[in-house]
Structures are given as C-alpha cells and as structure tokens.
mmCIF file of N, CA and C in Angstrom:
data_model
loop_
_atom_site.group_PDB
_atom_site.id
_atom_site.type_symbol
_atom_site.label_atom_id
_atom_site.label_comp_id
_atom_site.label_asym_id
_atom_site.label_seq_id
_atom_site.Cartn_x
_atom_site.Cartn_y
_atom_site.Cartn_z
ATOM 1 N N UNK T 928 -2.436 -5.338 9.548
ATOM 2 C CA UNK T 928 -1.276 -4.482 9.662
ATOM 3 C C UNK T 928 -0.053 -5.248 9.170
ATOM 4 N N UNK T 929 0.984 -4.538 8.853
ATOM 5 C CA UNK T 929 2.194 -5.103 8.280
ATOM 6 C C UNK T 929 2.807 -6.141 9.206
ATOM 7 N N UNK T 930 3.144 -7.291 8.640
ATOM 8 C CA UNK T 930 3.786 -8.324 9.440
ATOM 9 C C UNK T 930 5.263 -8.008 9.576
ATOM 10 N N UNK T 931 5.853 -8.379 10.686
ATOM 11 C CA UNK T 931 7.264 -8.081 10.921
ATOM 12 C C UNK T 931 8.177 -8.942 10.064
ATOM 13 N N UNK T 932 7.646 -9.981 9.450
ATOM 14 C CA UNK T 932 8.471 -10.867 8.634
ATOM 15 C C UNK T 932 8.535 -10.432 7.175
ATOM 16 N N UNK T 933 7.804 -9.404 6.806
ATOM 17 C CA UNK T 933 7.807 -8.949 5.417
ATOM 18 C C UNK T 933 9.153 -8.313 5.093
ATOM 19 N N UNK T 934 9.729 -8.711 3.958
ATOM 20 C CA UNK T 934 11.000 -8.133 3.541
ATOM 21 C C UNK T 934 10.757 -7.070 2.477
ATOM 22 N N UNK T 935 11.752 -6.259 2.237
ATOM 23 C CA UNK T 935 11.651 -5.184 1.252
ATOM 24 C C UNK T 935 12.011 -5.743 -0.122
ATOM 25 N N UNK T 936 11.227 -5.353 -1.128
ATOM 26 C CA UNK T 936 11.505 -5.773 -2.503
ATOM 27 C C UNK T 936 11.762 -4.523 -3.340
ATOM 28 N N UNK T 937 12.862 -4.534 -4.065
ATOM 29 C CA UNK T 937 13.215 -3.409 -4.932
ATOM 30 C C UNK T 937 12.247 -3.351 -6.117
ATOM 31 N N UNK T 938 11.995 -2.162 -6.656
ATOM 32 C CA UNK T 938 11.072 -2.033 -7.790
ATOM 33 C C UNK T 938 11.424 -2.938 -8.976
ATOM 34 N N UNK T 939 12.705 -3.054 -9.313
ATOM 35 C CA UNK T 939 13.113 -3.913 -10.437
ATOM 36 C C UNK T 939 12.798 -5.377 -10.158
ATOM 37 N N UNK T 940 13.048 -5.801 -8.929
ATOM 38 C CA UNK T 940 12.776 -7.192 -8.553
ATOM 39 C C UNK T 940 11.276 -7.454 -8.566
ATOM 40 N N UNK T 941 10.479 -6.484 -8.121
ATOM 41 C CA UNK T 941 9.028 -6.648 -8.153
ATOM 42 C C UNK T 941 8.546 -6.836 -9.585
ATOM 43 N N UNK T 942 9.077 -6.067 -10.513
ATOM 44 C CA UNK T 942 8.708 -6.231 -11.926
ATOM 45 C C UNK T 942 9.008 -7.647 -12.400
ATOM 46 N N UNK T 943 10.163 -8.185 -12.006
ATOM 47 C CA UNK T 943 10.539 -9.550 -12.385
ATOM 48 C C UNK T 943 9.595 -10.574 -11.765
ATOM 49 N N UNK T 944 9.231 -10.385 -10.508
ATOM 50 C CA UNK T 944 8.306 -11.307 -9.842
ATOM 51 C C UNK T 944 6.938 -11.295 -10.521
ATOM 52 N N UNK T 945 6.485 -10.113 -10.908
ATOM 53 C CA UNK T 945 5.194 -10.001 -11.591
ATOM 54 C C UNK T 945 5.261 -10.663 -12.956
ATOM 55 N N UNK T 946 6.344 -10.432 -13.693
ATOM 56 C CA UNK T 946 6.510 -11.039 -15.020
ATOM 57 C C UNK T 946 6.555 -12.561 -14.931
ATOM 58 N N UNK T 947 7.110 -13.084 -13.845
ATOM 59 C CA UNK T 947 7.193 -14.531 -13.651
ATOM 60 C C UNK T 947 5.886 -15.118 -13.128
ATOM 61 N N UNK T 948 4.917 -14.270 -12.808
ATOM 62 C CA UNK T 948 3.636 -14.746 -12.288
ATOM 63 C C UNK T 948 3.687 -15.140 -10.826
ATOM 64 N N UNK T 949 4.678 -14.664 -10.107
ATOM 65 C CA UNK T 949 4.845 -15.039 -8.700
ATOM 66 C C UNK T 949 3.991 -14.229 -7.734
ATOM 67 N N UNK T 950 3.511 -13.061 -8.151
ATOM 68 C CA UNK T 950 2.728 -12.207 -7.256
ATOM 69 C C UNK T 950 1.259 -12.610 -7.331
ATOM 70 N N UNK T 951 0.711 -13.026 -6.190
ATOM 71 C CA UNK T 951 -0.678 -13.498 -6.162
ATOM 72 C C UNK T 951 -1.646 -12.487 -5.556
ATOM 73 N N UNK T 952 -1.141 -11.521 -4.807
ATOM 74 C CA UNK T 952 -2.020 -10.536 -4.165
ATOM 75 C C UNK T 952 -1.223 -9.287 -3.823
ATOM 76 N N UNK T 953 -1.961 -8.204 -3.664
ATOM 77 C CA UNK T 953 -1.340 -6.941 -3.252
ATOM 78 C C UNK T 953 -2.311 -6.199 -2.356
ATOM 79 N N UNK T 954 -1.758 -5.384 -1.478
ATOM 80 C CA UNK T 954 -2.604 -4.556 -0.625
ATOM 81 C C UNK T 954 -1.869 -3.263 -0.285
ATOM 82 N N UNK T 955 -2.654 -2.273 0.066
ATOM 83 C CA UNK T 955 -2.138 -0.988 0.527
ATOM 84 C C UNK T 955 -2.527 -0.874 1.990
ATOM 85 N N UNK T 956 -1.556 -0.549 2.835
ATOM 86 C CA UNK T 956 -1.837 -0.434 4.264
ATOM 87 C C UNK T 956 -0.992 0.670 4.889
ATOM 88 N N UNK T 957 -1.418 1.153 6.056
ATOM 89 C CA UNK T 957 -0.690 2.254 6.681
ATOM 90 C C UNK T 957 0.650 1.818 7.257
ATOM 91 N N UNK T 958 1.607 2.722 7.196
ATOM 92 C CA UNK T 958 2.915 2.533 7.814
ATOM 93 C C UNK T 958 3.218 3.744 8.678
ATOM 94 N N UNK T 959 4.428 3.831 9.165
ATOM 95 C CA UNK T 959 4.814 4.938 10.047
ATOM 96 C C UNK T 959 4.757 6.297 9.365
ATOM 97 N N UNK T 960 5.134 6.355 8.085
ATOM 98 C CA UNK T 960 5.258 7.641 7.392
ATOM 99 C C UNK T 960 4.308 7.787 6.212
ATOM 100 N N UNK T 961 3.305 6.937 6.136
ATOM 101 C CA UNK T 961 2.363 6.990 5.021
ATOM 102 C C UNK T 961 1.859 5.599 4.695
ATOM 103 N N UNK T 962 1.384 5.435 3.480
ATOM 104 C CA UNK T 962 0.865 4.144 3.037
ATOM 105 C C UNK T 962 1.969 3.319 2.393
ATOM 106 N N UNK T 963 1.871 2.005 2.548
ATOM 107 C CA UNK T 963 2.827 1.069 1.971
ATOM 108 C C UNK T 963 2.114 0.118 1.025
ATOM 109 N N UNK T 964 2.848 -0.398 0.051
ATOM 110 C CA UNK T 964 2.340 -1.457 -0.818
ATOM 111 C C UNK T 964 2.984 -2.759 -0.364
ATOM 112 N N UNK T 965 2.154 -3.748 -0.081
ATOM 113 C CA UNK T 965 2.622 -5.069 0.329
ATOM 114 C C UNK T 965 2.131 -6.071 -0.706
ATOM 115 N N UNK T 966 3.040 -6.898 -1.220
ATOM 116 C CA UNK T 966 2.659 -7.916 -2.201
ATOM 117 C C UNK T 966 2.942 -9.297 -1.635
ATOM 118 N N UNK T 967 2.150 -10.263 -2.071
ATOM 119 C CA UNK T 967 2.392 -11.656 -1.707
ATOM 120 C C UNK T 967 3.023 -12.331 -2.912
ATOM 121 N N UNK T 968 4.243 -12.819 -2.709
ATOM 122 C CA UNK T 968 4.969 -13.548 -3.752
ATOM 123 C C UNK T 968 5.278 -14.926 -3.195
ATOM 124 N N UNK T 969 4.593 -15.931 -3.722
ATOM 125 C CA UNK T 969 4.721 -17.265 -3.155
ATOM 126 C C UNK T 969 4.119 -17.269 -1.763
ATOM 127 N N UNK T 970 4.872 -17.749 -0.794
ATOM 128 C CA UNK T 970 4.406 -17.776 0.596
ATOM 129 C C UNK T 970 4.882 -16.560 1.386
ATOM 130 N N UNK T 971 5.600 -15.656 0.735
ATOM 131 C CA UNK T 971 6.193 -14.512 1.425
ATOM 132 C C UNK T 971 5.478 -13.211 1.112
ATOM 133 N N UNK T 972 5.480 -12.323 2.091
ATOM 134 C CA UNK T 972 4.986 -10.968 1.869
ATOM 135 C C UNK T 972 6.186 -10.050 1.753
ATOM 136 N N UNK T 973 6.106 -9.131 0.796
ATOM 137 C CA UNK T 973 7.200 -8.194 0.578
ATOM 138 C C UNK T 973 6.639 -6.790 0.463
ATOM 139 N N UNK T 974 7.371 -5.846 1.020
ATOM 140 C CA UNK T 974 6.974 -4.442 0.992
ATOM 141 C C UNK T 974 7.761 -3.757 -0.116
ATOM 142 N N UNK T 975 7.066 -2.963 -0.932
ATOM 143 C CA UNK T 975 7.738 -2.251 -2.009
ATOM 144 C C UNK T 975 8.734 -1.255 -1.432
ATOM 145 N N UNK T 976 9.956 -1.348 -1.929
ATOM 146 C CA UNK T 976 11.003 -0.434 -1.498
ATOM 147 C C UNK T 976 11.162 0.723 -2.466
ATOM 148 N N UNK T 977 11.878 1.729 -2.024
ATOM 149 C CA UNK T 977 12.209 2.865 -2.879
ATOM 150 C C UNK T 977 13.386 2.478 -3.767
ATOM 151 N N UNK T 978 13.534 3.149 -4.886
ATOM 152 C CA UNK T 978 14.603 2.831 -5.835
ATOM 153 C C UNK T 978 15.987 2.959 -5.196
ATOM 154 N N UNK T 979 16.145 3.867 -4.266
ATOM 155 C CA UNK T 979 17.455 4.086 -3.635
ATOM 156 C C UNK T 979 17.525 3.518 -2.221
ATOM 157 N N UNK T 980 16.694 2.556 -1.918
ATOM 158 C CA UNK T 980 16.729 1.916 -0.611
ATOM 159 C C UNK T 980 15.661 2.434 0.334
ATOM 160 N N UNK T 981 15.364 1.648 1.343
ATOM 161 C CA UNK T 981 14.319 2.005 2.301
ATOM 162 C C UNK T 981 12.946 1.663 1.759
ATOM 163 N N UNK T 982 11.935 1.951 2.535
ATOM 164 C CA UNK T 982 10.563 1.677 2.131
ATOM 165 C C UNK T 982 10.019 2.820 1.286
ATOM 166 N N UNK T 983 9.123 2.498 0.370
ATOM 167 C CA UNK T 983 8.474 3.537 -0.422
ATOM 168 C C UNK T 983 7.136 3.861 0.226
ATOM 169 N N UNK T 984 7.001 5.082 0.700
ATOM 170 C CA UNK T 984 5.773 5.536 1.335
ATOM 171 C C UNK T 984 4.964 6.380 0.360
ATOM 172 N N UNK T 985 3.643 6.287 0.492
ATOM 173 C CA UNK T 985 2.721 7.074 -0.327
ATOM 174 C C UNK T 985 1.873 7.924 0.599
ATOM 175 N N UNK T 986 1.597 9.146 0.191
ATOM 176 C CA UNK T 986 0.784 10.052 0.992
ATOM 177 C C UNK T 986 -0.684 10.022 0.573
ATOM 178 N N UNK T 987 -0.984 9.298 -0.520
ATOM 179 C CA UNK T 987 -2.377 9.213 -0.972
ATOM 180 C C UNK T 987 -2.659 7.827 -1.531
ATOM 181 N N UNK T 988 -3.923 7.438 -1.465
ATOM 182 C CA UNK T 988 -4.342 6.186 -2.098
ATOM 183 C C UNK T 988 -4.160 6.267 -3.603
ATOM 184 N N UNK T 989 -4.383 7.456 -4.150
ATOM 185 C CA UNK T 989 -4.234 7.655 -5.582
ATOM 186 C C UNK T 989 -2.812 7.332 -6.034
ATOM 187 N N UNK T 990 -1.835 7.781 -5.281
ATOM 188 C CA UNK T 990 -0.437 7.515 -5.625
ATOM 189 C C UNK T 990 -0.110 6.034 -5.571
ATOM 190 N N UNK T 991 -0.566 5.356 -4.528
ATOM 191 C CA UNK T 991 -0.313 3.922 -4.397
ATOM 192 C C UNK T 991 -1.019 3.144 -5.504
ATOM 193 N N UNK T 992 -2.263 3.508 -5.797
ATOM 194 C CA UNK T 992 -3.015 2.827 -6.858
ATOM 195 C C UNK T 992 -2.353 3.037 -8.210
ATOM 196 N N UNK T 993 -1.862 4.227 -8.460
ATOM 197 C CA UNK T 993 -1.198 4.528 -9.723
ATOM 198 C C UNK T 993 0.040 3.653 -9.915
ATOM 199 N N UNK T 994 0.816 3.477 -8.862
ATOM 200 C CA UNK T 994 2.010 2.633 -8.949
ATOM 201 C C UNK T 994 1.617 1.179 -9.188
ATOM 202 N N UNK T 995 0.626 0.687 -8.455
ATOM 203 C CA UNK T 995 0.182 -0.696 -8.659
ATOM 204 C C UNK T 995 -0.311 -0.906 -10.083
ATOM 205 N N UNK T 996 -1.081 0.027 -10.609
ATOM 206 C CA UNK T 996 -1.565 -0.096 -11.982
ATOM 207 C C UNK T 996 -0.410 -0.044 -12.969
ATOM 208 N N UNK T 997 0.604 0.739 -12.670
ATOM 209 C CA UNK T 997 1.793 0.790 -13.515
ATOM 210 C C UNK T 997 2.504 -0.549 -13.589
ATOM 211 N N UNK T 998 2.397 -1.331 -12.523
ATOM 212 C CA UNK T 998 2.956 -2.683 -12.508
ATOM 213 C C UNK T 998 2.006 -3.703 -13.130
ATOM 214 N N UNK T 999 0.814 -3.272 -13.506
ATOM 215 C CA UNK T 999 -0.162 -4.187 -14.087
ATOM 216 C C UNK T 999 -1.069 -4.843 -13.067
ATOM 217 N N UNK T 1000 -1.039 -4.387 -11.836
ATOM 218 C CA UNK T 1000 -1.900 -4.928 -10.779
ATOM 219 C C UNK T 1000 -3.126 -4.032 -10.682
ATOM 220 N N UNK T 1001 -4.264 -4.558 -11.134
ATOM 221 C CA UNK T 1001 -5.486 -3.751 -11.170
ATOM 222 C C UNK T 1001 -6.421 -4.023 -9.996
ATOM 223 N N UNK T 1002 -6.217 -5.138 -9.293
ATOM 224 C CA UNK T 1002 -7.053 -5.476 -8.140
ATOM 225 C C UNK T 1002 -6.150 -5.624 -6.926
ATOM 226 N N UNK T 1003 -6.521 -4.940 -5.848
ATOM 227 C CA UNK T 1003 -5.749 -5.021 -4.619
ATOM 228 C C UNK T 1003 -6.643 -4.634 -3.449
ATOM 229 N N UNK T 1004 -6.248 -5.026 -2.251
ATOM 230 C CA UNK T 1004 -6.982 -4.690 -1.032
ATOM 231 C C UNK T 1004 -6.418 -3.403 -0.441
ATOM 232 N N UNK T 1005 -7.248 -2.718 0.320
ATOM 233 C CA UNK T 1005 -6.837 -1.480 0.980
ATOM 234 C C UNK T 1005 -7.284 -1.521 2.434
ATOM 235 N N UNK T 1006 -6.370 -1.182 3.333
ATOM 236 C CA UNK T 1006 -6.679 -1.057 4.750
ATOM 237 C C UNK T 1006 -6.232 0.336 5.181
ATOM 238 N N UNK T 1007 -7.173 1.212 5.496
ATOM 239 C CA UNK T 1007 -6.814 2.568 5.919
ATOM 240 C C UNK T 1007 -7.043 2.789 7.415
ATOM 241 N N UNK T 1008 -7.244 1.716 8.151
ATOM 242 C CA UNK T 1008 -7.414 1.848 9.595
ATOM 243 C C UNK T 1008 -6.150 2.463 10.199
ATOM 244 N N UNK T 1009 -6.318 3.458 11.039
ATOM 245 C CA UNK T 1009 -5.223 4.183 11.700
ATOM 246 C C UNK T 1009 -4.418 5.056 10.739
ATOM 247 N N UNK T 1010 -4.967 5.378 9.573
ATOM 248 C CA UNK T 1010 -4.302 6.288 8.633
ATOM 249 C C UNK T 1010 -5.166 7.522 8.475
ATOM 250 N N UNK T 1011 -4.582 8.686 8.640
ATOM 251 C CA UNK T 1011 -5.310 9.938 8.489
ATOM 252 C C UNK T 1011 -4.749 10.659 7.270
ATOM 253 N N UNK T 1012 -5.554 10.848 6.217
ATOM 254 C CA UNK T 1012 -5.058 11.549 5.038
ATOM 255 C C UNK T 1012 -4.710 12.998 5.365
ATOM 256 N N UNK T 1013 -3.736 13.525 4.669
ATOM 257 C CA UNK T 1013 -3.327 14.909 4.905
ATOM 258 C C UNK T 1013 -4.419 15.900 4.541
ATOM 259 N N UNK T 1014 -5.388 15.482 3.746
ATOM 260 C CA UNK T 1014 -6.464 16.384 3.356
ATOM 261 C C UNK T 1014 -7.492 16.575 4.459
ATOM 262 N N UNK T 1015 -7.448 15.741 5.510
ATOM 263 C CA UNK T 1015 -8.364 15.918 6.638
ATOM 264 C C UNK T 1015 -7.914 17.109 7.461
ATOM 265 N N UNK T 1016 -8.829 17.678 8.165
ATOM 266 C CA UNK T 1016 -8.525 18.825 9.020
ATOM 267 C C UNK T 1016 -7.453 18.435 10.032
ATOM 268 N N UNK T 1017 -6.447 19.275 10.180
ATOM 269 C CA UNK T 1017 -5.377 18.997 11.149
ATOM 270 C C UNK T 1017 -5.969 18.859 12.549
ATOM 271 N N UNK T 1018 -5.445 17.894 13.296
ATOM 272 C CA UNK T 1018 -5.926 17.668 14.644
ATOM 273 C C UNK T 1018 -7.076 16.684 14.707
ATOM 274 N N UNK T 1019 -7.646 16.334 13.562
ATOM 275 C CA UNK T 1019 -8.761 15.391 13.509
ATOM 276 C C UNK T 1019 -8.168 14.005 13.362
ATOM 277 N N UNK T 1020 -8.182 13.202 14.403
ATOM 278 C CA UNK T 1020 -7.447 11.947 14.422
ATOM 279 C C UNK T 1020 -8.291 10.690 14.243
ATOM 280 N N UNK T 1021 -9.548 10.831 13.910
ATOM 281 C CA UNK T 1021 -10.353 9.635 13.686
ATOM 282 C C UNK T 1021 -11.284 9.855 12.513
ATOM 283 N N UNK T 1022 -11.778 8.764 11.992
ATOM 284 C CA UNK T 1022 -12.672 8.843 10.840
ATOM 285 C C UNK T 1022 -13.966 9.533 11.242
ATOM 286 N N UNK T 1023 -14.563 10.281 10.333
ATOM 287 C CA UNK T 1023 -15.831 10.936 10.645
ATOM 288 C C UNK T 1023 -16.935 9.909 10.851
ATOM 289 N N UNK T 1024 -17.954 10.292 11.589
ATOM 290 C CA UNK T 1024 -19.100 9.413 11.813
ATOM 291 C C UNK T 1024 -19.792 9.143 10.489
ATOM 292 N N UNK T 1025 -20.430 8.010 10.391
ATOM 293 C CA UNK T 1025 -21.152 7.663 9.168
ATOM 294 C C UNK T 1025 -22.246 8.676 8.897
ATOM 295 N N UNK T 1026 -22.420 8.982 7.644
ATOM 296 C CA UNK T 1026 -23.462 9.919 7.235
ATOM 297 C C UNK T 1026 -24.543 9.126 6.532
ATOM 298 N N UNK T 1027 -25.772 9.311 6.970
ATOM 299 C CA UNK T 1027 -26.894 8.615 6.356
ATOM 300 C C UNK T 1027 -27.183 9.245 5.002
ATOM 301 N N UNK T 1028 -27.240 8.440 3.949
ATOM 302 C CA UNK T 1028 -27.447 8.941 2.586
ATOM 303 C C UNK T 1028 -28.823 9.562 2.399
ATOM 304 N N UNK T 1029 -29.778 9.245 3.292
ATOM 305 C CA UNK T 1029 -31.138 9.759 3.150
ATOM 306 C C UNK T 1029 -31.290 11.183 3.674
ATOM 307 N N UNK T 1030 -30.294 11.700 4.371
ATOM 308 C CA UNK T 1030 -30.419 13.039 4.965
ATOM 309 C C UNK T 1030 -30.269 14.117 3.944
#
C-alpha cells in the first residue's frame, strides 16, 4: 500500500526524471478514489500528480497502463488488493472465488 512518505510528482517532472534515467520502478496500487501510479526515483517513491495539482486517480488498469506506456514504462507491478473495479456488480465488495479451469 502507498507509503505516507511518498511525495507527489508533476507529469512534466516525471518526464524529466525518466529522461534522466532516475526512475527504476513503477507500480499501480489502490488509493482512496481509484488507482494511483507510484514510481521509484532514486531512494524516493513519488505518486503521479494531476496536471493541475492533486493526485491523478485512474478508474481502470487500462488507463493507468496506457499512461505508463506513454511515459515509456512498459514493465510495472500491480496491486489490486482492496480495489473493486466499477465493472463489478454494485454491492460486491470482494474478489470472486477462484474458478477451476477444468470445470
């Protein structure tokens, strides 16, 4: 889950960090209002901010992956624990039970 020490990084600054080779890892994880992108730059973790301030939230993995790929980041980790996609049935608050592929 998101560390409390992670600072917000503006999209322009993130582009500069990536161009300088400072970003070593990225991940997508749940936040209060959706999914967040967290990058590791040096020893620090930074959360992608919105262009006009605040955090940038994503409502789908597809949206977050698209943004990461736009920055040239093709490999990243994903943690969807405690995140319920909007496409799930309303009121369903946990992941479905595993389905055996042989059935």
